[in-house]
Short mmCIF file of C-alpha atoms and ligand atoms in Angstrom, two decimals:
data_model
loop_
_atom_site.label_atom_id
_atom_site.label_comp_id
_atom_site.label_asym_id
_atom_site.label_seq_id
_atom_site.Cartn_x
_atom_site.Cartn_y
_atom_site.Cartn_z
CA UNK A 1 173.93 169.71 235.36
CA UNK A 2 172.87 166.63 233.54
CA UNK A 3 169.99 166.31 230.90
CA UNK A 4 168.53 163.51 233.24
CA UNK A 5 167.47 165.89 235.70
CA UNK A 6 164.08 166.04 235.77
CA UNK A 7 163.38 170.14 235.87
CA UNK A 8 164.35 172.87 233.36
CA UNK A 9 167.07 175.01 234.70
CA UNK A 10 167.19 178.46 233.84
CA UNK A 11 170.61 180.33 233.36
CA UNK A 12 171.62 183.75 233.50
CA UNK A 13 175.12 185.07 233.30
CA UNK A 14 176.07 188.67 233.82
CA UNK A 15 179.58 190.14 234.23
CA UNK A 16 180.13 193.00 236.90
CA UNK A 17 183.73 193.65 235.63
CA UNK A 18 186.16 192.47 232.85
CA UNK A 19 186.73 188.84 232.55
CA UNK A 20 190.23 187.74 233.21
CA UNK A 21 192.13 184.32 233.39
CA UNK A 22 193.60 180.97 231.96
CA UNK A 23 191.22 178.20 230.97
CA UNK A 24 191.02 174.83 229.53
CA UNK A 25 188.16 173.37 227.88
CA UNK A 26 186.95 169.86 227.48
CA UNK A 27 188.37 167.33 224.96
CA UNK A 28 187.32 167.53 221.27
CA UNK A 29 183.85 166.33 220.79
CA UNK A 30 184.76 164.58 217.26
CA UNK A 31 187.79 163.33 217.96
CA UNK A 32 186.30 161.81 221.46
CA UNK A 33 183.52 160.21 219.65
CA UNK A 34 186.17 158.81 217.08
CA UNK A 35 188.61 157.34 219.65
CA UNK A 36 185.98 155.35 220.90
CA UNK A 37 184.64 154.06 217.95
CA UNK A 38 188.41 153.14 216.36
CA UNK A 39 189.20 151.46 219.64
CA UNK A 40 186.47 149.34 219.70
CA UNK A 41 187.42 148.07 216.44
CA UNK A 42 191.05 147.86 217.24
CA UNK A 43 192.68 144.68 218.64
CA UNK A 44 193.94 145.12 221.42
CA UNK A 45 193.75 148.32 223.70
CA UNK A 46 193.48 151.58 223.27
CA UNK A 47 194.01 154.49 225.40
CA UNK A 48 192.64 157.40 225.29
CA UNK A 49 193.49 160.84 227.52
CA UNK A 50 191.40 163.67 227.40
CA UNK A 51 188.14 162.53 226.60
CA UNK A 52 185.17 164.66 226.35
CA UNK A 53 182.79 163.21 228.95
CA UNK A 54 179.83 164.82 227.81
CA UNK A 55 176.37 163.15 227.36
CA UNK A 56 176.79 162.78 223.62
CA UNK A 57 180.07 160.62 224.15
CA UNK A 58 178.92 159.28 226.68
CA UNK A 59 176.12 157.94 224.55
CA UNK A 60 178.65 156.35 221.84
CA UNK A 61 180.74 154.58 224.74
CA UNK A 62 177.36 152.66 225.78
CA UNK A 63 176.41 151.63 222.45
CA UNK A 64 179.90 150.77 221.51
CA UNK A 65 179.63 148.51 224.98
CA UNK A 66 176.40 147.36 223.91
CA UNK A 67 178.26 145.63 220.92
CA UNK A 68 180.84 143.67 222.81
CA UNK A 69 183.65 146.45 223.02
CA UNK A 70 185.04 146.80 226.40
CA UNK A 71 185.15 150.07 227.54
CA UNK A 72 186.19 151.75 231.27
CA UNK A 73 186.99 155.08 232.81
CA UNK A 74 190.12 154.69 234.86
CA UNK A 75 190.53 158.60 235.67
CA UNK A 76 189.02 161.91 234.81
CA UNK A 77 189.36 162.04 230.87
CA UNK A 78 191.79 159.02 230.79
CA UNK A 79 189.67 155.49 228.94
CA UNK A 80 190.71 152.29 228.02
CA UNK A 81 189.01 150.19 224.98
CA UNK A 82 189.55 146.62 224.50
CA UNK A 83 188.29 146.74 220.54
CA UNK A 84 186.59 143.32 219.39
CA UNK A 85 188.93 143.83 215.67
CA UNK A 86 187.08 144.93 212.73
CA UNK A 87 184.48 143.04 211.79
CA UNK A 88 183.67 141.79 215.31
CA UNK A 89 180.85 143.75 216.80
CA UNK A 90 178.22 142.17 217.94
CA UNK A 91 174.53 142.06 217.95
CA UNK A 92 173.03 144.69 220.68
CA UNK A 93 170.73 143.27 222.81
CA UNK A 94 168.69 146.46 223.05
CA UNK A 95 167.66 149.67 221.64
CA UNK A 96 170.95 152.05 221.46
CA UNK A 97 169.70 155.17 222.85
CA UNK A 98 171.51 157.97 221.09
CA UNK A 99 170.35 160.71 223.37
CA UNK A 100 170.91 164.43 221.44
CA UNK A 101 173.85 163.09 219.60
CA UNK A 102 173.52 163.26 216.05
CA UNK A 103 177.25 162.46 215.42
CA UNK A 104 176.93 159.08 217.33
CA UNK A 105 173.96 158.12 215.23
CA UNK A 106 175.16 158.35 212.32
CA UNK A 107 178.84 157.62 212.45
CA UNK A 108 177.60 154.05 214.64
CA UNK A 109 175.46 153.53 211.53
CA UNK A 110 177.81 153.81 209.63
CA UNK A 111 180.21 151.38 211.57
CA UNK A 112 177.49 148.75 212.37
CA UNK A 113 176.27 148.59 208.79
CA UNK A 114 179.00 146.32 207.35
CA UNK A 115 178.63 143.87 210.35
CA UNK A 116 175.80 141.22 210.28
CA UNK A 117 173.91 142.66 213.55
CA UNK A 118 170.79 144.65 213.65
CA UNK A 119 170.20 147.66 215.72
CA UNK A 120 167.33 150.25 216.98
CA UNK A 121 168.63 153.90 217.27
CA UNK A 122 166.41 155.82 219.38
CA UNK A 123 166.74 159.62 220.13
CA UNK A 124 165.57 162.45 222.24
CA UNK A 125 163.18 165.12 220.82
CA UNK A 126 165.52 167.01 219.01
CA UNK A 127 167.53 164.26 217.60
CA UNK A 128 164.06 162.44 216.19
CA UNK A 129 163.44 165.60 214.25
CA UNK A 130 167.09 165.23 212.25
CA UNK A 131 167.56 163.76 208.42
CA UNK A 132 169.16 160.10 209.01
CA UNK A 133 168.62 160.16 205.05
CA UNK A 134 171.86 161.57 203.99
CA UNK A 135 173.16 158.45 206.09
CA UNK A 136 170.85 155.52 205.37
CA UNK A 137 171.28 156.36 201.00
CA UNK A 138 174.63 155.50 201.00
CA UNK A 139 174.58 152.84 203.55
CA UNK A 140 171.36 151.39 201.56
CA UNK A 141 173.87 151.40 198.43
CA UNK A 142 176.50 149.36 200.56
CA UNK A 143 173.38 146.52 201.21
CA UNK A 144 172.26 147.56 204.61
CA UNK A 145 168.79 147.38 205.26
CA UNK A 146 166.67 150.46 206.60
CA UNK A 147 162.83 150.53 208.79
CA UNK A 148 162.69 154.35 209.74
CA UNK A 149 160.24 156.57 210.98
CA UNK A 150 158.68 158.50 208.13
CA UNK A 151 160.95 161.22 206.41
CA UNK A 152 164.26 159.32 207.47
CA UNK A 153 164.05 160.27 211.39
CA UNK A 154 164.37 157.70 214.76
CA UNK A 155 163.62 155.59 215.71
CA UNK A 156 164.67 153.64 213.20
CA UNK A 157 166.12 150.05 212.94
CA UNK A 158 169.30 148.91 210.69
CA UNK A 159 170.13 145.62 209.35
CA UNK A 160 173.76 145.30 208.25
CA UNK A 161 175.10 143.37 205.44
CA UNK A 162 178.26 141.22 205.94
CA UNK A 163 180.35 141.11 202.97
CA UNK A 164 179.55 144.65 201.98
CA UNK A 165 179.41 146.42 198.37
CA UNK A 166 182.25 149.09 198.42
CA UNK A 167 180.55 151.73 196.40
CA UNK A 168 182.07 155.26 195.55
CA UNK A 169 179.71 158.15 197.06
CA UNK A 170 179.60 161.57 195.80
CA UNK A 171 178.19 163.60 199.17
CA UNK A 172 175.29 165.61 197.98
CA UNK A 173 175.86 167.56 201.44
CA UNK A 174 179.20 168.77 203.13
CA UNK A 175 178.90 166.67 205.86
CA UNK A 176 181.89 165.19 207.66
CA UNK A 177 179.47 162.94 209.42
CA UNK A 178 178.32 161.36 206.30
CA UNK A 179 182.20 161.44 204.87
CA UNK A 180 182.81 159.75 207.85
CA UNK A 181 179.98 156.84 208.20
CA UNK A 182 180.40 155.60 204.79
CA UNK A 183 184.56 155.95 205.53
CA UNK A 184 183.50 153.59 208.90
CA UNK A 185 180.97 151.01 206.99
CA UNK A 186 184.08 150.87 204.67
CA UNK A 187 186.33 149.44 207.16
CA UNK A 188 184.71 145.72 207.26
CA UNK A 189 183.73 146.15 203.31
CA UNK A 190 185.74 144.00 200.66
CA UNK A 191 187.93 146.43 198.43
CA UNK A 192 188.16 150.22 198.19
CA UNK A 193 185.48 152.89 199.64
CA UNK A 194 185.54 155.99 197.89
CA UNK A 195 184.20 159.48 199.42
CA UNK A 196 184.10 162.39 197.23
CA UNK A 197 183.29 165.52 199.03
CA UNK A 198 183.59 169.27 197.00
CA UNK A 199 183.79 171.05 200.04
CA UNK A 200 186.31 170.00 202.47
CA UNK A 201 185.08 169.24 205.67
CA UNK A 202 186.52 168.36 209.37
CA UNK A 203 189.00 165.17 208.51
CA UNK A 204 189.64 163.96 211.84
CA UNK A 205 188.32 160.10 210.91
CA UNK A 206 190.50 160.44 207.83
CA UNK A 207 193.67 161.56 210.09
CA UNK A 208 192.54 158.72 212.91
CA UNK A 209 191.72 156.06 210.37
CA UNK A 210 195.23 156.47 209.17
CA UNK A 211 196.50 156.57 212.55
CA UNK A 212 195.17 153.27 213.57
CA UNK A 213 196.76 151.79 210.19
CA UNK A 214 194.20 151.71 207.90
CA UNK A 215 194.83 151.92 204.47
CA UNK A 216 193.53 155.35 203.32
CA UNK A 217 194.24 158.02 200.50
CA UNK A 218 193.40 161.30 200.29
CA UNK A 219 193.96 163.52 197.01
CA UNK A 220 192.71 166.85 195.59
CA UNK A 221 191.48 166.61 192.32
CA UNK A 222 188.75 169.04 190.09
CA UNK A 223 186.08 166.82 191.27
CA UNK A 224 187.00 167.86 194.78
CA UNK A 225 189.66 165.85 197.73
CA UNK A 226 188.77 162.07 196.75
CA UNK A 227 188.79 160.11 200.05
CA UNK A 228 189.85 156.06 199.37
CA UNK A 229 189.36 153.37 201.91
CA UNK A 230 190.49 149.50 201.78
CA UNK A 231 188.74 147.81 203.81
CA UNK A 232 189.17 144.68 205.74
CA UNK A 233 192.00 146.20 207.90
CA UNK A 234 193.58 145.37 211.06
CA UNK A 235 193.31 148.15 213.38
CA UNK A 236 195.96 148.77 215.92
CA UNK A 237 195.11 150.09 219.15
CA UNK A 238 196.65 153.53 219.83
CA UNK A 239 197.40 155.81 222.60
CA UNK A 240 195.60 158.72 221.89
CA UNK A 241 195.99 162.20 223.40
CA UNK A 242 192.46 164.62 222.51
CA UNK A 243 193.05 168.30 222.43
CA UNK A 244 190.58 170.77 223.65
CA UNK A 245 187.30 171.28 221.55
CA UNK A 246 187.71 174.55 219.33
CA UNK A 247 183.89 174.28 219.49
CA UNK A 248 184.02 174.58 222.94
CA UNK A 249 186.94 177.03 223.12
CA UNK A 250 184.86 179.38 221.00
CA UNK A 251 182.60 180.16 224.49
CA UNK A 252 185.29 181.74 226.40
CA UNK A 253 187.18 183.40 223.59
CA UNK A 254 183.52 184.81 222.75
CA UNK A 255 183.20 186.34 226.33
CA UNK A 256 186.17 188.23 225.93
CA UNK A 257 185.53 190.09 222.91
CA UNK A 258 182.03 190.66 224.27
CA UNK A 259 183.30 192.08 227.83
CA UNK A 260 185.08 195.41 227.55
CA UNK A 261 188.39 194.90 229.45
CA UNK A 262 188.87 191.35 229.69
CA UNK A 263 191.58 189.59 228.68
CA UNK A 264 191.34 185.28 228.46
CA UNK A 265 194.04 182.67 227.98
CA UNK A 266 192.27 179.17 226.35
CA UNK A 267 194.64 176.61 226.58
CA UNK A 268 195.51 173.68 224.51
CA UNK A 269 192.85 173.74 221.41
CA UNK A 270 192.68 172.27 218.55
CA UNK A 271 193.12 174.25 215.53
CA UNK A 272 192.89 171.87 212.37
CA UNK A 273 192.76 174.06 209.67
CA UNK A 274 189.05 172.08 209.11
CA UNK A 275 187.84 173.50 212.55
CA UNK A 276 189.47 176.85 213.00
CA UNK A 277 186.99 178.88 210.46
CA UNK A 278 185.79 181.07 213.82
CA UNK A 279 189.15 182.35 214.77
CA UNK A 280 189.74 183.41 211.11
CA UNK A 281 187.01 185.11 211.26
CA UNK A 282 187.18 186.74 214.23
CA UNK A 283 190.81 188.04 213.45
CA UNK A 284 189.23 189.13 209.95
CA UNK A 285 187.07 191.37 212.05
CA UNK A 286 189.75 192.77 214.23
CA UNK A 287 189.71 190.40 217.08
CA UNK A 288 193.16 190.11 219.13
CA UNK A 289 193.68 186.48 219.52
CA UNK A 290 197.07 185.19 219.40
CA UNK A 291 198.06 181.89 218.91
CA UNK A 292 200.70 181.12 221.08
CA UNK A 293 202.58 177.83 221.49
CA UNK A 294 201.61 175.87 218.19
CA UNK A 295 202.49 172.47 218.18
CA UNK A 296 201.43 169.05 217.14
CA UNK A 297 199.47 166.73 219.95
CA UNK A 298 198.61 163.30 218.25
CA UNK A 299 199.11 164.51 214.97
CA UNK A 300 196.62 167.50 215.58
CA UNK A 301 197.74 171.08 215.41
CA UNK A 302 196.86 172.34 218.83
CA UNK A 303 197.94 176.02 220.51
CA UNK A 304 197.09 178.66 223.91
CA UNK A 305 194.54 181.38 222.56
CA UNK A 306 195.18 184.44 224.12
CA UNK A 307 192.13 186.77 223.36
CA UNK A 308 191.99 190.90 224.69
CA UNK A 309 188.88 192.21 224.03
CA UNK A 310 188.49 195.46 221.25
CA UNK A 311 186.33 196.96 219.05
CA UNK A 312 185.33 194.87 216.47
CA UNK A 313 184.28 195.33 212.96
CA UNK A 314 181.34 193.71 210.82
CA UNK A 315 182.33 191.70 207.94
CA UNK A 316 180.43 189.82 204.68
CA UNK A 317 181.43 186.29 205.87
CA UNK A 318 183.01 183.99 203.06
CA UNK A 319 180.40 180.91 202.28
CA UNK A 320 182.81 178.48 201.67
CA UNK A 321 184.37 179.06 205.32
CA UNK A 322 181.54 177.35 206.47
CA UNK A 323 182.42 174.05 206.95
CA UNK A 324 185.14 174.63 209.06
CA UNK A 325 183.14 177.05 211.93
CA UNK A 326 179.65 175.13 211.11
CA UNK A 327 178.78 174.82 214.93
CA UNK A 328 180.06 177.93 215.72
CA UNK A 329 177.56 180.40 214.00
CA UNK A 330 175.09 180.57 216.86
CA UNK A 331 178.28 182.49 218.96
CA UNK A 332 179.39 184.35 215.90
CA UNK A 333 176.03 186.04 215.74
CA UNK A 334 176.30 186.95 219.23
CA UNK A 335 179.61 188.17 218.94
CA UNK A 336 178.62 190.13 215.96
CA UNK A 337 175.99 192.18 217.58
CA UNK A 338 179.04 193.80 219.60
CA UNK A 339 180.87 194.73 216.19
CA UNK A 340 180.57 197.85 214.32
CA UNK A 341 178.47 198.13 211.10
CA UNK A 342 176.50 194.83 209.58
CA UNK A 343 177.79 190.81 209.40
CA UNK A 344 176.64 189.28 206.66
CA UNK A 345 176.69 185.59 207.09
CA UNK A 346 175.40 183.63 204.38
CA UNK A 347 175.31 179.60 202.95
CA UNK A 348 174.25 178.02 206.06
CA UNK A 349 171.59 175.92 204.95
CA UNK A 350 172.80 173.13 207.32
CA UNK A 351 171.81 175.01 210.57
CA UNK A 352 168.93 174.41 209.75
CA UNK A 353 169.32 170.46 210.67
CA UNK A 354 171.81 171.27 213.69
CA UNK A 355 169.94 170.17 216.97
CA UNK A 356 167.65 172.90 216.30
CA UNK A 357 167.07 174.93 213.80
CA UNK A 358 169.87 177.67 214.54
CA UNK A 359 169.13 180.23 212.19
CA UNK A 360 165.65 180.30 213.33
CA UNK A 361 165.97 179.93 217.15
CA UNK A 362 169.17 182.38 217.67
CA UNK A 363 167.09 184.82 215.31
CA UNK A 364 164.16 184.81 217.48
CA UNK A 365 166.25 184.84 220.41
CA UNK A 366 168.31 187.52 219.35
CA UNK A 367 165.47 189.79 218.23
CA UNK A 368 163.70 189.24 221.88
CA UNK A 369 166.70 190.31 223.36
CA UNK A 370 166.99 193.64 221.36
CA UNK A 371 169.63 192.82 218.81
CA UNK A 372 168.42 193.86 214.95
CA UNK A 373 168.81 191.23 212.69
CA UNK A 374 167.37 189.72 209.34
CA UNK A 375 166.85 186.32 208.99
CA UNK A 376 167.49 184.66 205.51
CA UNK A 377 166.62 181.36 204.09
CA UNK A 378 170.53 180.71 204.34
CA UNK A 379 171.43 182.68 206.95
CA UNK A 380 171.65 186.07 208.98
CA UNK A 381 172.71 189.25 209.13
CA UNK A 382 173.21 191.08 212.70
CA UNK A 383 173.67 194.71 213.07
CA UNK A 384 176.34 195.14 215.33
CA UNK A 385 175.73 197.80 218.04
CA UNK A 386 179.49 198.92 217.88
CA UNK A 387 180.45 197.62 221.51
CA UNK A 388 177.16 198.78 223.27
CA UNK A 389 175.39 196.35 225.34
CA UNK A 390 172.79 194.32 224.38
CA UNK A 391 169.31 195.44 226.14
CA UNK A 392 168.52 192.10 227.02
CA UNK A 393 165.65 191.60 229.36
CA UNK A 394 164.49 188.07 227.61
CA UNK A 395 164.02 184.50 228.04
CA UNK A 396 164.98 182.77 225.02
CA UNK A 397 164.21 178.83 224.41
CA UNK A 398 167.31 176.62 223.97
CA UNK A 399 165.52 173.43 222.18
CA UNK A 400 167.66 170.88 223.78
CA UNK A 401 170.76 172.89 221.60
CA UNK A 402 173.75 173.36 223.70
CA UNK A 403 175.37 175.52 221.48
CA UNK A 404 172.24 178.09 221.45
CA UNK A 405 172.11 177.85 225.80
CA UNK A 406 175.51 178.70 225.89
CA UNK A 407 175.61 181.47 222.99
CA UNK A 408 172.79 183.73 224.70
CA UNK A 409 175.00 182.79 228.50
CA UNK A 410 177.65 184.76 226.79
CA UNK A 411 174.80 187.06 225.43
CA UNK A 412 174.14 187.86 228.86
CA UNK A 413 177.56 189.14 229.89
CA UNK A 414 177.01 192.12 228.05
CA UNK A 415 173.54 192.93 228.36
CA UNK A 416 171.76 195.86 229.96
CA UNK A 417 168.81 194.00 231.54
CA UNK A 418 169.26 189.99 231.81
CA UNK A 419 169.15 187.34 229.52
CA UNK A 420 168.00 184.37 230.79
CA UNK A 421 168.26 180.75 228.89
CA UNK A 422 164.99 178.88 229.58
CA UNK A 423 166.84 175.28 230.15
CA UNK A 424 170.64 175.17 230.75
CA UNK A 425 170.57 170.89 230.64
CA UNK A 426 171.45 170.56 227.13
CA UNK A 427 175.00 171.93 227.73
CA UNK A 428 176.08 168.76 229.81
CA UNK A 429 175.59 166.67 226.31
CA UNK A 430 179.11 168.75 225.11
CA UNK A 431 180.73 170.73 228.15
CA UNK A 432 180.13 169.97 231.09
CA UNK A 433 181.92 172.37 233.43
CA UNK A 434 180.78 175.26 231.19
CA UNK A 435 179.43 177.16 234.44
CA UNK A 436 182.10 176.80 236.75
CA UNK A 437 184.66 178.15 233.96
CA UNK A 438 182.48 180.89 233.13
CA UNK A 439 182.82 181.86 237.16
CA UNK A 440 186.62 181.37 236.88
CA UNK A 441 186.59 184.16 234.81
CA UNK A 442 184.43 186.13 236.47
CA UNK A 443 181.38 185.67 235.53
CA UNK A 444 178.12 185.48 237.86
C1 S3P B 501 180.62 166.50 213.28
C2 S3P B 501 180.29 167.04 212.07
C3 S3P B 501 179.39 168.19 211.91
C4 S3P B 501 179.20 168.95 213.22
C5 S3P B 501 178.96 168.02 214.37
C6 S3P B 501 180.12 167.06 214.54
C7 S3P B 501 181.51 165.33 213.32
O1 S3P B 501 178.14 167.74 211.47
O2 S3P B 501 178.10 169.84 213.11
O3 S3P B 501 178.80 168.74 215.57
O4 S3P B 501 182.05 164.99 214.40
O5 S3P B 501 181.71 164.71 212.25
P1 S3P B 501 177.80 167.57 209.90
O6 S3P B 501 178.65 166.53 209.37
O7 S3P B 501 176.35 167.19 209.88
O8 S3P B 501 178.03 168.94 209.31
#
């Protein structure tokens, strides 16, 4: 199941009897992308086990390659990078094709804009409909140069500026993929980079830049954590071990809450206290997950999640948790419309610039498929149907968003009449081997 195929195809999961079994998932999308980008501007190289090799990765590798890094699969997950040393990327001979992946556009920008190269981003459908603005402003304040396509959108060409202004950027937006391009353009800039971001978001460059030896300091003050950067470091090449995506883990732990009966085992995810907002949740709303086996992989806090499935209540969802379970509203608002009572989730304004427009799409999907809901500007609320099964009996649109095919696959499971995805490509871009788990359980 790759994006290149040339033919939509449709998905439908259903599950004839509880869903039982251990999984793993695939490596951490972030941290993936991140490993690739830090060893290419590492000397020497860098090995990395575990690697997410889904499209969007995928995509970052060939750019990175495209620059001069050298880059090769040796075994399922397991990469080697030969970095050029910061500073030493090189001009790309063509356009870099970005595919769906929003956090390889703008984190590469953000890399490549404090080296004297110039580079075309190009994107698929989805991807040319994002805001590059929130990337190019700051980078634009650092001296590189900026041709987009009207409203800040790819294609769009870059010319970087070699020595760099280090500037000190407030983020108007919690983004960690803005935190973290202006943290990367920082790494070949004279002096210190300063991020300031209010809301905390996912720190894995911050963690990984410090990893590889960069100078980097990160303090909580009343303007919110201040994020410092000196830049003109020597990066050393690290062996690097990626835990499984919590993103991704969030798929299977979803099908056993929505399953009556079932009883799943997720192995070896990541639970940075910046990612795990879902599980929090979750438990909040009476979920039985247990975290069993914490410990430290790589300097990421990583554990089994061991999920039975029970009656779950509807909760007001706490705004500021966003951030740390932003891509994994489209399942909460499945999950919710198994819970008892309403589930008020609220200050999502950044769905709206996810790979679709998630608050839209899931709405429409989940009202076609029976579920009441009411969409607001910021957000949704889904009345739960206190464990009864979803009547289903819809095609809903993905829009090239994984996240949105593989929320209304879990849908599905507990549905009276079908659910049917209209285009199950887009998953490949994050998890491949999404179906074939989903049959481990039990699935069909
Ligand atoms: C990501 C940050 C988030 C997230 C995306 C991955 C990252 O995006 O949605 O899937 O790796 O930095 P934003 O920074 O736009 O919130």
């Amino acid at each position: 199941m790759t994006s290149a195929d040339a033919s939509p195809q449709p998905l439908s999961l259903r599950a004839d009897a509880p869903l039982s079994g251990v999984v793993t998932v695939p490596g951490d999308k972030s941290i993936s992308h991140r490993s690739l980008m830090l060893g290419a501007l590492a000397v020497g190289e860098t090995r990395v086990e575990g690697l997410l090799e889904g499209e969007d990765v995928l995509a970052t590798a060939a750019a990175l390659r495209a620059c001069g890094a050298g880059i090769a699969r040796d075994a399922d997950g397991v990469w080697t990078i030969h970095g050029v040393g910061v500073g030493g990327l090189l001009q790309p001979q063509t356009a870099l094709d970005m595919g769906n992946s929003g956090t390889s556009t703008r984190l590469l920008m953000g890399l490549m804009a404090s080296h004297p190269l110039t580079a075309t981003f190009t994107g698929d459908a989805s991807l040319s409909k994002r805001p590059m603005g929130r990337v190019i402003d700051p980078l634009s304040q650092m001296g590189a140069q900026f041709a987009a396509t009207p409203g800040g959108r790819l294609p769009l060409t870059m010319t970087g500026v070699c020595p760099a202004l280090p500037i000190r950027y407030v983020l108007p937006v919690a983004s960690a993929q803005v935190k973290s391009a202006v943290l990367l353009a920082g790494l070949n800039t004279p002096g210190l980079t300063t991020v300031v971001e209010r809301t905390p978001t996912r720190d894995h460059s911050e963690r990984m830049l410090a990893g590889f030896g960069a100078e980097l300091t990160a303090e909580d003050t009343p303007e919110g954590r201040v994020i410092t950067i000196r830049g003109e470091a020597e990066l050393r090449p690290q062996a690097i071990v990626v835990p499984g995506d919590p993103s991704s883990a969030a798929f299977p732990v979803a099908a056993a809450l929505v399953v009556p009966g079932s009883r799943v085992t997720v192995r070896n995810v990541g639970v940075n206290p910046t990612r795990d907002g879902l599980f929090r949740v979750l438990t909040a709303m009476g979920a039985q997950i247990t975290r069993a086996n914490l410990r430290l992989v790589g300097g990421e806090p990583v554990c089994d999640l061991e999920v039975t499935h029970g009656p779950l209540t509807g909760i007001d969802v706490p705004p500021e948790i966003a951030p740390s379970m932003i891509d994994e509203y489209p399942i909460l608002f499945v999950i919710a419309a198994f819970a008892e009572g309403r589930t008020v989730m609220r200050g999502l304004d950044e769905l709206r610039v996810k790979e679709s427009d998630r608050i839209a799409v899931m709405a429409a999907g989940l009202a076609a498929c029976g579920v009441s809901i009411e969409e607001l500007p910021d957000g949704l609320i889904v009345h739960g149907r206190g464990g009864e099964p979803a009547p289903g009996g819809a095609t809903v649109a993905s829009h090239l968003d994984h996240r949105i095919a593989m929320s209304f696959a879990v849908l599905g499971l507990n549905a009276a009449k079908p659910v049917t995805v209209d285009d199950a490509r887009p998953i490949a871009t994050s998890f491949p081997g999404f179906l074939p788990m989903m049959r481990g359980l039990g699935a069909a």
